[in-house]
XYZ file of C-alpha atoms in Angstrom:
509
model
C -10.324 40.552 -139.806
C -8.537 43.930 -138.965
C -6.118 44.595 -141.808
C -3.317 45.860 -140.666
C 0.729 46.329 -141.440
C 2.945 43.968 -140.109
C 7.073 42.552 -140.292
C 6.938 38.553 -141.376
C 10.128 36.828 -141.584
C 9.981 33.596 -144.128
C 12.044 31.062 -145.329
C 11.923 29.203 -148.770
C 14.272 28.186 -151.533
C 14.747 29.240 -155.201
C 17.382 29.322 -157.677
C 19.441 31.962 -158.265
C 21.679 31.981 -161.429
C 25.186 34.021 -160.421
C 27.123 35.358 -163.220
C 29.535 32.556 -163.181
C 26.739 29.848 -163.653
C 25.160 31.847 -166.274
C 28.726 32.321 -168.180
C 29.410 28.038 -167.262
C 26.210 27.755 -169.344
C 27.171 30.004 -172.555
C 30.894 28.193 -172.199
C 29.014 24.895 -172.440
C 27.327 25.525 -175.967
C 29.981 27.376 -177.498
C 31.568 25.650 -180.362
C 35.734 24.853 -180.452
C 36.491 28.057 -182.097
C 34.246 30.502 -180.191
C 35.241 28.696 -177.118
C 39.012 29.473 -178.115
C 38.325 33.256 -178.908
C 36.721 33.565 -175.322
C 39.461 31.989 -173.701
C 42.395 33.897 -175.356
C 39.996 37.215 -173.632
C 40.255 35.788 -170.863
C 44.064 35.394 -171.390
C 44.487 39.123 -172.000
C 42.375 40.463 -169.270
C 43.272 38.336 -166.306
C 47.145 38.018 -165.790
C 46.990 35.002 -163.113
C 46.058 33.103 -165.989
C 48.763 31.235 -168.387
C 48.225 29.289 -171.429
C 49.530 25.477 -170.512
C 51.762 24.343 -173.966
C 53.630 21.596 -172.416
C 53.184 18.363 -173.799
C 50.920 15.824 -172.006
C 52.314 13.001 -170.689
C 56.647 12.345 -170.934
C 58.107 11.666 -173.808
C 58.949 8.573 -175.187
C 61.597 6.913 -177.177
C 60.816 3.730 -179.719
C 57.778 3.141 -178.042
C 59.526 2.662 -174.553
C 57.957 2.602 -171.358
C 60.782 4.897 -170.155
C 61.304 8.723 -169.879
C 63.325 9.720 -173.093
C 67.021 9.038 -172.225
C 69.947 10.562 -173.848
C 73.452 9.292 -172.426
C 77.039 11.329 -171.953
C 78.174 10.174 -175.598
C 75.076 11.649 -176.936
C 74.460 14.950 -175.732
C 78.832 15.454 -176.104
C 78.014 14.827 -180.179
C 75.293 17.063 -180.019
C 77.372 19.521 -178.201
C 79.957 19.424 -180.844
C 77.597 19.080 -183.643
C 76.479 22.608 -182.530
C 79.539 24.199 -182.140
C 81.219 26.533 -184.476
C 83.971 24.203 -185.444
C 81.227 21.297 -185.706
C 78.814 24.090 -187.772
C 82.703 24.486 -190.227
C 82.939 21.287 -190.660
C 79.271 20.379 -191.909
C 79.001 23.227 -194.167
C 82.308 22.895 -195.940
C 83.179 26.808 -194.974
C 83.516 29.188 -192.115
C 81.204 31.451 -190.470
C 82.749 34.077 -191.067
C 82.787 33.345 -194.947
C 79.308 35.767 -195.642
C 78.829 38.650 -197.813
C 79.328 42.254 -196.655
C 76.727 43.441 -194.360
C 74.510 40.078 -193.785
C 76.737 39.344 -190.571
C 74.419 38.084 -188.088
C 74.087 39.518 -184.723
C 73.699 37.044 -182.185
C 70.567 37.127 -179.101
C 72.497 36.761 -175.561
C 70.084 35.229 -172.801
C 69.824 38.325 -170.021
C 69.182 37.579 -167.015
C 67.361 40.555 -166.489
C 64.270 39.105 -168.551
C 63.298 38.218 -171.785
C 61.981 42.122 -172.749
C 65.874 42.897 -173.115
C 66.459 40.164 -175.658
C 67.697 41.848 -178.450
C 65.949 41.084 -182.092
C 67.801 38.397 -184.154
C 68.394 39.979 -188.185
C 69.531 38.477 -191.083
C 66.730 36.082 -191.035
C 64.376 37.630 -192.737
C 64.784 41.240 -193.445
C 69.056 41.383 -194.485
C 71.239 42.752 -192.671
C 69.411 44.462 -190.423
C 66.181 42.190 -189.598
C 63.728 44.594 -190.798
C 60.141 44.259 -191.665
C 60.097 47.040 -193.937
C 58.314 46.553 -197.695
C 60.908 45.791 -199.983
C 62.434 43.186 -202.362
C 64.536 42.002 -199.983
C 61.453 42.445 -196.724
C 59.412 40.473 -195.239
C 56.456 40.889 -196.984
C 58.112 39.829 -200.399
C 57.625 36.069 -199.177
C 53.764 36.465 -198.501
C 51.425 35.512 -201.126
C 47.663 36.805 -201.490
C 44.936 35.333 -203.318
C 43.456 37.565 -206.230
C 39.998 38.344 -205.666
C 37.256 38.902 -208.194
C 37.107 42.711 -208.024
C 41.073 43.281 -208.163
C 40.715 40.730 -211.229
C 38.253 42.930 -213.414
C 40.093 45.989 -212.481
C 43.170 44.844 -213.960
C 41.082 43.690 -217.158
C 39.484 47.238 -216.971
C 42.822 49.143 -217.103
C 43.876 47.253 -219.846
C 40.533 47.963 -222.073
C 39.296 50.978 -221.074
C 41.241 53.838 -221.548
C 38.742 57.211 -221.634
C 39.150 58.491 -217.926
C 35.491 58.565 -217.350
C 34.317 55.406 -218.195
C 37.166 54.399 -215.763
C 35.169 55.933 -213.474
C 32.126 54.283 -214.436
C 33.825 51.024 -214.975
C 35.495 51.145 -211.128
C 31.679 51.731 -210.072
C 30.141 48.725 -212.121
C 32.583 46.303 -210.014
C 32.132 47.708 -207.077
C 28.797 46.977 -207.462
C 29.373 42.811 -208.407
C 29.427 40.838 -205.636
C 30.763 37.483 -204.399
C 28.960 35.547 -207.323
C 29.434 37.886 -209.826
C 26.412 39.321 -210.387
C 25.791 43.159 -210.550
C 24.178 43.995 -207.201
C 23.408 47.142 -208.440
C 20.178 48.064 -210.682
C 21.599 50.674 -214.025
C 19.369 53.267 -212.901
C 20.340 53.803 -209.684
C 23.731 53.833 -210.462
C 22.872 56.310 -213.357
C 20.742 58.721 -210.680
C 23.803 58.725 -208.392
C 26.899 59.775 -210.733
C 24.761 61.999 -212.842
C 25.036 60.143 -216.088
C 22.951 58.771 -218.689
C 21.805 54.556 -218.481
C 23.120 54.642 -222.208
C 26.414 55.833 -221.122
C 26.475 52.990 -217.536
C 25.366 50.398 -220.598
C 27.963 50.761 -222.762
C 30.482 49.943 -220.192
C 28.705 47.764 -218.461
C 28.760 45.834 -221.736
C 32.935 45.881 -221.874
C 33.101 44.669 -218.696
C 30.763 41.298 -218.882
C 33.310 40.759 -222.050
C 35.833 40.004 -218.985
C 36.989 36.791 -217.575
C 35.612 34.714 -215.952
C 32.310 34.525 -218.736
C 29.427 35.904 -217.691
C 30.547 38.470 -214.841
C 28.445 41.563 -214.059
C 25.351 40.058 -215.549
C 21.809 41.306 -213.659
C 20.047 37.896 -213.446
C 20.733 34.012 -214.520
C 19.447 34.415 -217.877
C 22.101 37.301 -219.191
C 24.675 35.470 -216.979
C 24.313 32.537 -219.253
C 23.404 34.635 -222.423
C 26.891 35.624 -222.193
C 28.072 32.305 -221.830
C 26.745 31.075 -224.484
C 27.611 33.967 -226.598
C 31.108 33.369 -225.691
C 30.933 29.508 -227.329
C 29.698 30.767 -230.464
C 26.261 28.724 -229.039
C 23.752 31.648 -228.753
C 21.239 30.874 -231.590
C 17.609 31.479 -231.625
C 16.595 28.024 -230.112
C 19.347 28.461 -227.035
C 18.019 32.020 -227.000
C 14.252 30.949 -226.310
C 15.492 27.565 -224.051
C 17.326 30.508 -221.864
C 14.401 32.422 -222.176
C 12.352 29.487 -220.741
C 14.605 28.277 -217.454
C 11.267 28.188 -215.492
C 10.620 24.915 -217.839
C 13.963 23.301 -217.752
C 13.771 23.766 -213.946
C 10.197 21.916 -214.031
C 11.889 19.468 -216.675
C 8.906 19.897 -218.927
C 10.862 19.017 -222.035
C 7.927 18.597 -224.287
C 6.615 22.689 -224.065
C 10.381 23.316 -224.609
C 10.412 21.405 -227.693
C 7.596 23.202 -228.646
C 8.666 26.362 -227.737
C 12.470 25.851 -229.309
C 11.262 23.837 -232.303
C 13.302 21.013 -231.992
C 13.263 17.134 -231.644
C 13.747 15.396 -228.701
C 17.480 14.795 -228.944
C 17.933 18.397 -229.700
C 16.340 19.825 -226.418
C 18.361 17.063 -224.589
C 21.871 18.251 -225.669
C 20.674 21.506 -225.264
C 19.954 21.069 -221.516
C 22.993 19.462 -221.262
C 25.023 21.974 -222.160
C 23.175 24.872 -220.352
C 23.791 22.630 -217.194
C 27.493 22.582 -218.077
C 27.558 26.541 -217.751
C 28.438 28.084 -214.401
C 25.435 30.590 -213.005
C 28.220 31.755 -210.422
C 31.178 32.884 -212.301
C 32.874 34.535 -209.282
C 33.090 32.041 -206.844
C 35.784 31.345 -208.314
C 38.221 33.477 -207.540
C 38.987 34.542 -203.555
C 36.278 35.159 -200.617
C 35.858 34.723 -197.209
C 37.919 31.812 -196.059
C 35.714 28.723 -195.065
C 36.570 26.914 -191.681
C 37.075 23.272 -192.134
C 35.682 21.510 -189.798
C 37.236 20.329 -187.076
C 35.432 17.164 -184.454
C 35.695 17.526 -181.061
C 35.534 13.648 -180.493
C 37.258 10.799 -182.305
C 35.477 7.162 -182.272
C 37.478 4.245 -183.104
C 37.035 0.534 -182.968
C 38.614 -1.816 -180.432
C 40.196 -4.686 -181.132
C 37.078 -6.217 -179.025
C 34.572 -4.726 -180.626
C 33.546 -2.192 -178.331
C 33.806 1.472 -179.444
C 36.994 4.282 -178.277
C 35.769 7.712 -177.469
C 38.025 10.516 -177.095
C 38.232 13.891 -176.913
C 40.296 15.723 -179.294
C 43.270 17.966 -177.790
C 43.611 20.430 -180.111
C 39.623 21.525 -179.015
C 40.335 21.988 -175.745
C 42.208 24.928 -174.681
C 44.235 24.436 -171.820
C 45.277 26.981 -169.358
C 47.134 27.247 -165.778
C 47.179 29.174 -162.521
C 50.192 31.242 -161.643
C 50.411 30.690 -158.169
C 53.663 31.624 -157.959
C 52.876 35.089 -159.392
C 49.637 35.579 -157.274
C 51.987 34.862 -154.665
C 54.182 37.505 -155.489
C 51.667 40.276 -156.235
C 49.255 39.232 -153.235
C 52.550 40.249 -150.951
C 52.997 43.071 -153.413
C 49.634 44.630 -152.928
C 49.021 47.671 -150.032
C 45.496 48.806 -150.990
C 41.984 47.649 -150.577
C 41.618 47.973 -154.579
C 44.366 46.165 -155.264
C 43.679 43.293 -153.270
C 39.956 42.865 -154.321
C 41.286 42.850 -158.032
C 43.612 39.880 -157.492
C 40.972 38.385 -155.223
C 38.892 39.059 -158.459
C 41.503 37.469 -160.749
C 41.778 34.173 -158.654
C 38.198 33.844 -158.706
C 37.664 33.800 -162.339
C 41.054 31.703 -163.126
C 39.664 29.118 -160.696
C 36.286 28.874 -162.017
C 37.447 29.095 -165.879
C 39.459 26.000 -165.169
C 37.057 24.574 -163.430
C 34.231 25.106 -166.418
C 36.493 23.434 -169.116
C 37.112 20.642 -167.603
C 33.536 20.147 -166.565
C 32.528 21.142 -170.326
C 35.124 18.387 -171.761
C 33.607 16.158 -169.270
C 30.634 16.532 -170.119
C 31.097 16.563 -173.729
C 32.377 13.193 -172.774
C 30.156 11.836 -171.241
C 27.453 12.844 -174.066
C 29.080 11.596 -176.889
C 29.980 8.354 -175.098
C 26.225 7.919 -174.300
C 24.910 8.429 -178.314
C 28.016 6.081 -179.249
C 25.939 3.779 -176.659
C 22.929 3.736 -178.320
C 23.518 4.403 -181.838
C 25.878 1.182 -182.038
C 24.238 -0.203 -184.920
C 24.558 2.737 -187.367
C 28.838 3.225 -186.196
C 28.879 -0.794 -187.195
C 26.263 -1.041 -190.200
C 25.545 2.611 -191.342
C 22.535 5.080 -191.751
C 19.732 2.247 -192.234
C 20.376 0.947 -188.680
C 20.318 4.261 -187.109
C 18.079 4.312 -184.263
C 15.222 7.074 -182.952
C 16.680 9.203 -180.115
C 15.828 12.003 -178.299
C 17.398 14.690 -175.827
C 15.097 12.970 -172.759
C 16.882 9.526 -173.586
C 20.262 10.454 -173.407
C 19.463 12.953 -170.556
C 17.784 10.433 -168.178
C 21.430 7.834 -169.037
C 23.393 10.249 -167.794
C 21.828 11.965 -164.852
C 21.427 15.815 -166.988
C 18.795 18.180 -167.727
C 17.621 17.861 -171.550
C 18.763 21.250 -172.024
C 22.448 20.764 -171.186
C 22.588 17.738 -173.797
C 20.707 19.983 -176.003
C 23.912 22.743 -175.445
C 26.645 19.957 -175.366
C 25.784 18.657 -178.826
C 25.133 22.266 -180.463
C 27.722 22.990 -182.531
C 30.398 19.772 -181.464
C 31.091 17.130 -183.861
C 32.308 13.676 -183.859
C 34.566 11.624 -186.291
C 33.954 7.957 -187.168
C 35.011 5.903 -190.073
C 31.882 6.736 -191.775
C 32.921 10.590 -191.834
C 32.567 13.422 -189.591
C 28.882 14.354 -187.907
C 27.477 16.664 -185.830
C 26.015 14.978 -182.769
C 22.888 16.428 -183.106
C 22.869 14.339 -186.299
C 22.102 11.565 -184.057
C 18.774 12.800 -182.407
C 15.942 11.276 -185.039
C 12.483 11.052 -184.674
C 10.781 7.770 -184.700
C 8.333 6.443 -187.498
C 5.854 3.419 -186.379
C 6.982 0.493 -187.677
C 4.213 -1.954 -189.006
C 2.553 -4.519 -186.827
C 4.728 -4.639 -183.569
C 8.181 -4.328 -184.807
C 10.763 -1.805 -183.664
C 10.187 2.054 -184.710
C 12.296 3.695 -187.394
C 14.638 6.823 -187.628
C 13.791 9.572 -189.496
C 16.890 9.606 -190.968
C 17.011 6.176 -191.941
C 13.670 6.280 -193.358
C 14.993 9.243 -195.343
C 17.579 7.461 -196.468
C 16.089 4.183 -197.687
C 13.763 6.836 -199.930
C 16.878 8.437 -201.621
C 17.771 4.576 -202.750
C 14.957 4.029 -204.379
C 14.966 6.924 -205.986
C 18.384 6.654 -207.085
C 17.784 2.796 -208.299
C 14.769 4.109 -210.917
C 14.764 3.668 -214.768
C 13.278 5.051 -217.258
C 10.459 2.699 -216.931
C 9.673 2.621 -213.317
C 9.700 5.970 -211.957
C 8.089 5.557 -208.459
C 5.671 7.635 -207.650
C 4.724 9.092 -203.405
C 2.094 6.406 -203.420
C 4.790 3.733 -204.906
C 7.081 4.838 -202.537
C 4.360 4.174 -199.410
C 3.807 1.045 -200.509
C 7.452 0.106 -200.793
C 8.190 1.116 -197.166
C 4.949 -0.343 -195.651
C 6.183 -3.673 -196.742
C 8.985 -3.243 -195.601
C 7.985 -2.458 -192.325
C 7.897 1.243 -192.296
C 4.452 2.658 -191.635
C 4.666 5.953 -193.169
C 1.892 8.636 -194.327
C 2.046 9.717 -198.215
C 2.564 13.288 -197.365
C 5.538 12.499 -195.292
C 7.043 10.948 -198.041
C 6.445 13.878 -199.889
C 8.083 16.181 -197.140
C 11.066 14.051 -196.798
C 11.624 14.107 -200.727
C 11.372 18.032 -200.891
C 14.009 17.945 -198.030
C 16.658 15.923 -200.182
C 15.447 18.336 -202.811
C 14.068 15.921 -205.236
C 11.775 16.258 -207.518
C 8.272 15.032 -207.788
C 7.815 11.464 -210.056
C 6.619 13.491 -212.929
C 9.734 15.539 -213.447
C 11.593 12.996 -212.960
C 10.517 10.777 -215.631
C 10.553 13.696 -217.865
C 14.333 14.025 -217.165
C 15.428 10.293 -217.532
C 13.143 9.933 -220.826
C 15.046 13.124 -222.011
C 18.592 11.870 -220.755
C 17.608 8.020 -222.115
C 17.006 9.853 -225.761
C 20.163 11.468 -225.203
C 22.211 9.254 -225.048
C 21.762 7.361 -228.090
């Protein structure tokens, strides 16, 4: 066969992903507050778009089915009510009854637009409405929370008083971070301002005599030493139990008796109180502000029995098209530019309200679907919760795994049994024994905290004991998945266990 160039024409199909499908997709994963950020962009960059504040739905007056109605006799009291001589008689005095210079001016509506409405004073900022720093400005009303490093500095001015160890001393908390440790080894510190370690360790020293107890220390061990110091409770047995934290974190109590030389009930109130010590003194004070969070769907009971779900307003940002401006500036525009822009502008307003309300939709229809088949742990609780995957609740609802996988990344639900995140929900399935009905992960979890909460003394179960437990009660499970869930809760193994309860049982008495 001659080879040989030629021109073939072909037709086929594929799938090309357009920048607006590919941004649909990122808009579906993001979570409430990410998905707020990215709309308030979108806010500032395209001016067709309008942020929607009215209130859904009319209002309502004593539960009414009726539009809010206010008669003639109503709004005339109001009127008066808001009048000068109305405003007289509440107050007992006249307007014009104020001290020198805190005379109110008063904002006129312009027709012209609100950028010529003058600035209201005497609010805030006296007589003339400033902002400026002051006793009397606005900034005299706002509070800020101390944080660690502005605390210690305020100690240090008070105890230090050589200029140089100032210096020093303004280093050394610089260098303590969040927890209060020092994040900073001596000797580098020492290399970089050209001192001596003697000279960093004597101040270092003043300043872990600051509040809160045991600031600046280097590791766990001074961090309590100083605690402990502090109580008056730093003898040689505490010193060699502090010395020893490996062991009280492996709860061998019996080489810690040997080690401290002391009796059993010794070495029990002495792990006591090192657990009543705090190994983070500076979380305490101010940090980074954590976001509470916030569920994207509420489930509620019916009266019948049957589950509510809703999506929560306050996730789902809600903004308009300004026809009546793209109408204005679409007449307004001469050049090529100017109309592909607004062409531009239209495009992206229509498809950004199209994309939230197919995301809340979506979300919707998602959460409806685990509510669906996770019934049993909404009525009863973890033990009846139920093994689910992505490809369950994908095949219900007609959706690619992945897009359930995106919907319930980073959303959360609320229920009277607290607030979840949905892909809480997805479990894998343990083999039940015989031919019963396979088991969450989660629930099987669960049921292995119990027992382990329900021990004495006594009858500390072991992995095996546990095995046995849940084989008859119809949980076929493997000893080393025991073992795996157990590390996960972050419990300890039988032996340490029983070391701790014998030591807590002796205690007590």
């Amino acid at each position: 066969m001659a080879m040989m160039p030629r021109m073939e024409l072909r037709q086929g199909q594929s799938l090309v992903m357009t920048p607006q499908l590919l941004q649909a997709i990122k808009l579906l994963q993001l979570s409430h507050l990410e998905l707020q950020s990215f709309v308030e962009g979108e806010l500032e960059r395209n001016p067709l778009l309008e942020r929607d504040d009215v209130t859904e739905g009319p209002l309502r007056a004593n539960g009414g089915d009726g539009p809010l109605a206010v008669d003639a006799e109503t709004f005339a009291r109001s009127e008066s009510l808001n009048s000068q001589e109305g405003m007289e008689n509440r107050l007992g005095t006249g307007l014009d009854n104020v001290f020198q210079g805190e005379q109110p001016s008063v904002a006129r509506l312009d027709t012209r637009g609100a950028d010529s409405l003058p600035i209201i004073g005497g609010a805030y900022g006296g007589s003339g409405g400033s902002f400026e720093e002051g006793p009397d400005g606005f900034e005299s009303g706002l509070t800020v929370e101390a944080s660690l490093h502005d605390h210690l500095s305020a100690q240090l001015d008070l105890a230090v008083t050589d200029p140089a160890d100032r210096i020093i001393g303004r280093h050394l908390i610089d260098a303590v971070d969040d927890s209060g440790y020092l994040g900073e080894p001596v000797a580098e510190m020492a290399e970089r301002l050209g001192i001596t370690v003697a000279r960093i360790e004597g101040v270092l020293s003043i300043v872990q005599g600051f509040d809160p107890s045991g600031v600046a220390a280097r590791d766990v061990c001074e961090c309590l030493s100083i605690q402990l110091r502090d109580r008056n409770r730093f003898d040689p047995a505490m010193q060699a139990l502090v010395a020893n934290l490996h062991l009280v974190a492996k709860r061998d109590f019996a080489a810690l008796k040997r080690i401290c030389g002391v009796d059993d009930e010794d070495i029990a109130d002495m792990v006591a109180e090192i657990r009543r010590l705090d190994p983070k003194p500076g979380r305490g004070f101010g940090g980074a502000t954590a976001e509470t969070v916030v569920p994207d769907v509420f489930i509620r009971s019916a009266p019948d029995g049957s589950w509510l779900v809703d999506l929560n307003p306050d996730t789902l940002p809600r903004v308009l098209i300004n026809q009546t401006y793209h109408a204005r500036v679409s007449r307004a525009a001469r050049s090529d530019e100017d109309k592909a822009f607004i062409a531009e502008c239209l495009q992206t307003a229509n498809w950004l309200t199209r994309s939230l309300e197919q995301r809340a939709r979506t979300i919707l229809k998602v959460a409806s679907e685990i509510v669906r088949q996770q019934d049993g742990f909404f009525a009863h609780g973890v033990e009846h919760l139920r093994p689910l995957n992505l490809k369950t609740v994908a095949d219900a609802i007609g959706m690619h795994e992945s897009t359930v996988s995106r919907v319930t990344s980073n959303k959360y639900l609320i229920c009277s049994r607290g607030v979840f995140e949905m892909k809480y929900f997805f479990s894998a399935a343990i083999a039940a024994t015989g031919y019963g009905e396979a088991h969450s992960a989660e629930a099987v979890r669960f049921r292995i905290k119990q027992m382990i909460d329900d021990e004495t003394p006594a009858d500390v179960l072991s992995d095996d004991a546990i095995v046995a437990r849940l084989k008859a009660g119809g949980i076929d499970i493997a000893r080393r998945t025991v073992a795996k869930y157990r590390e996960s809760l972050r419990i300890p193994s039988s032996m340490e266990r029983r070391r701790e309860k014998v030591a807590m049982a002796m205690g007590s008495r």
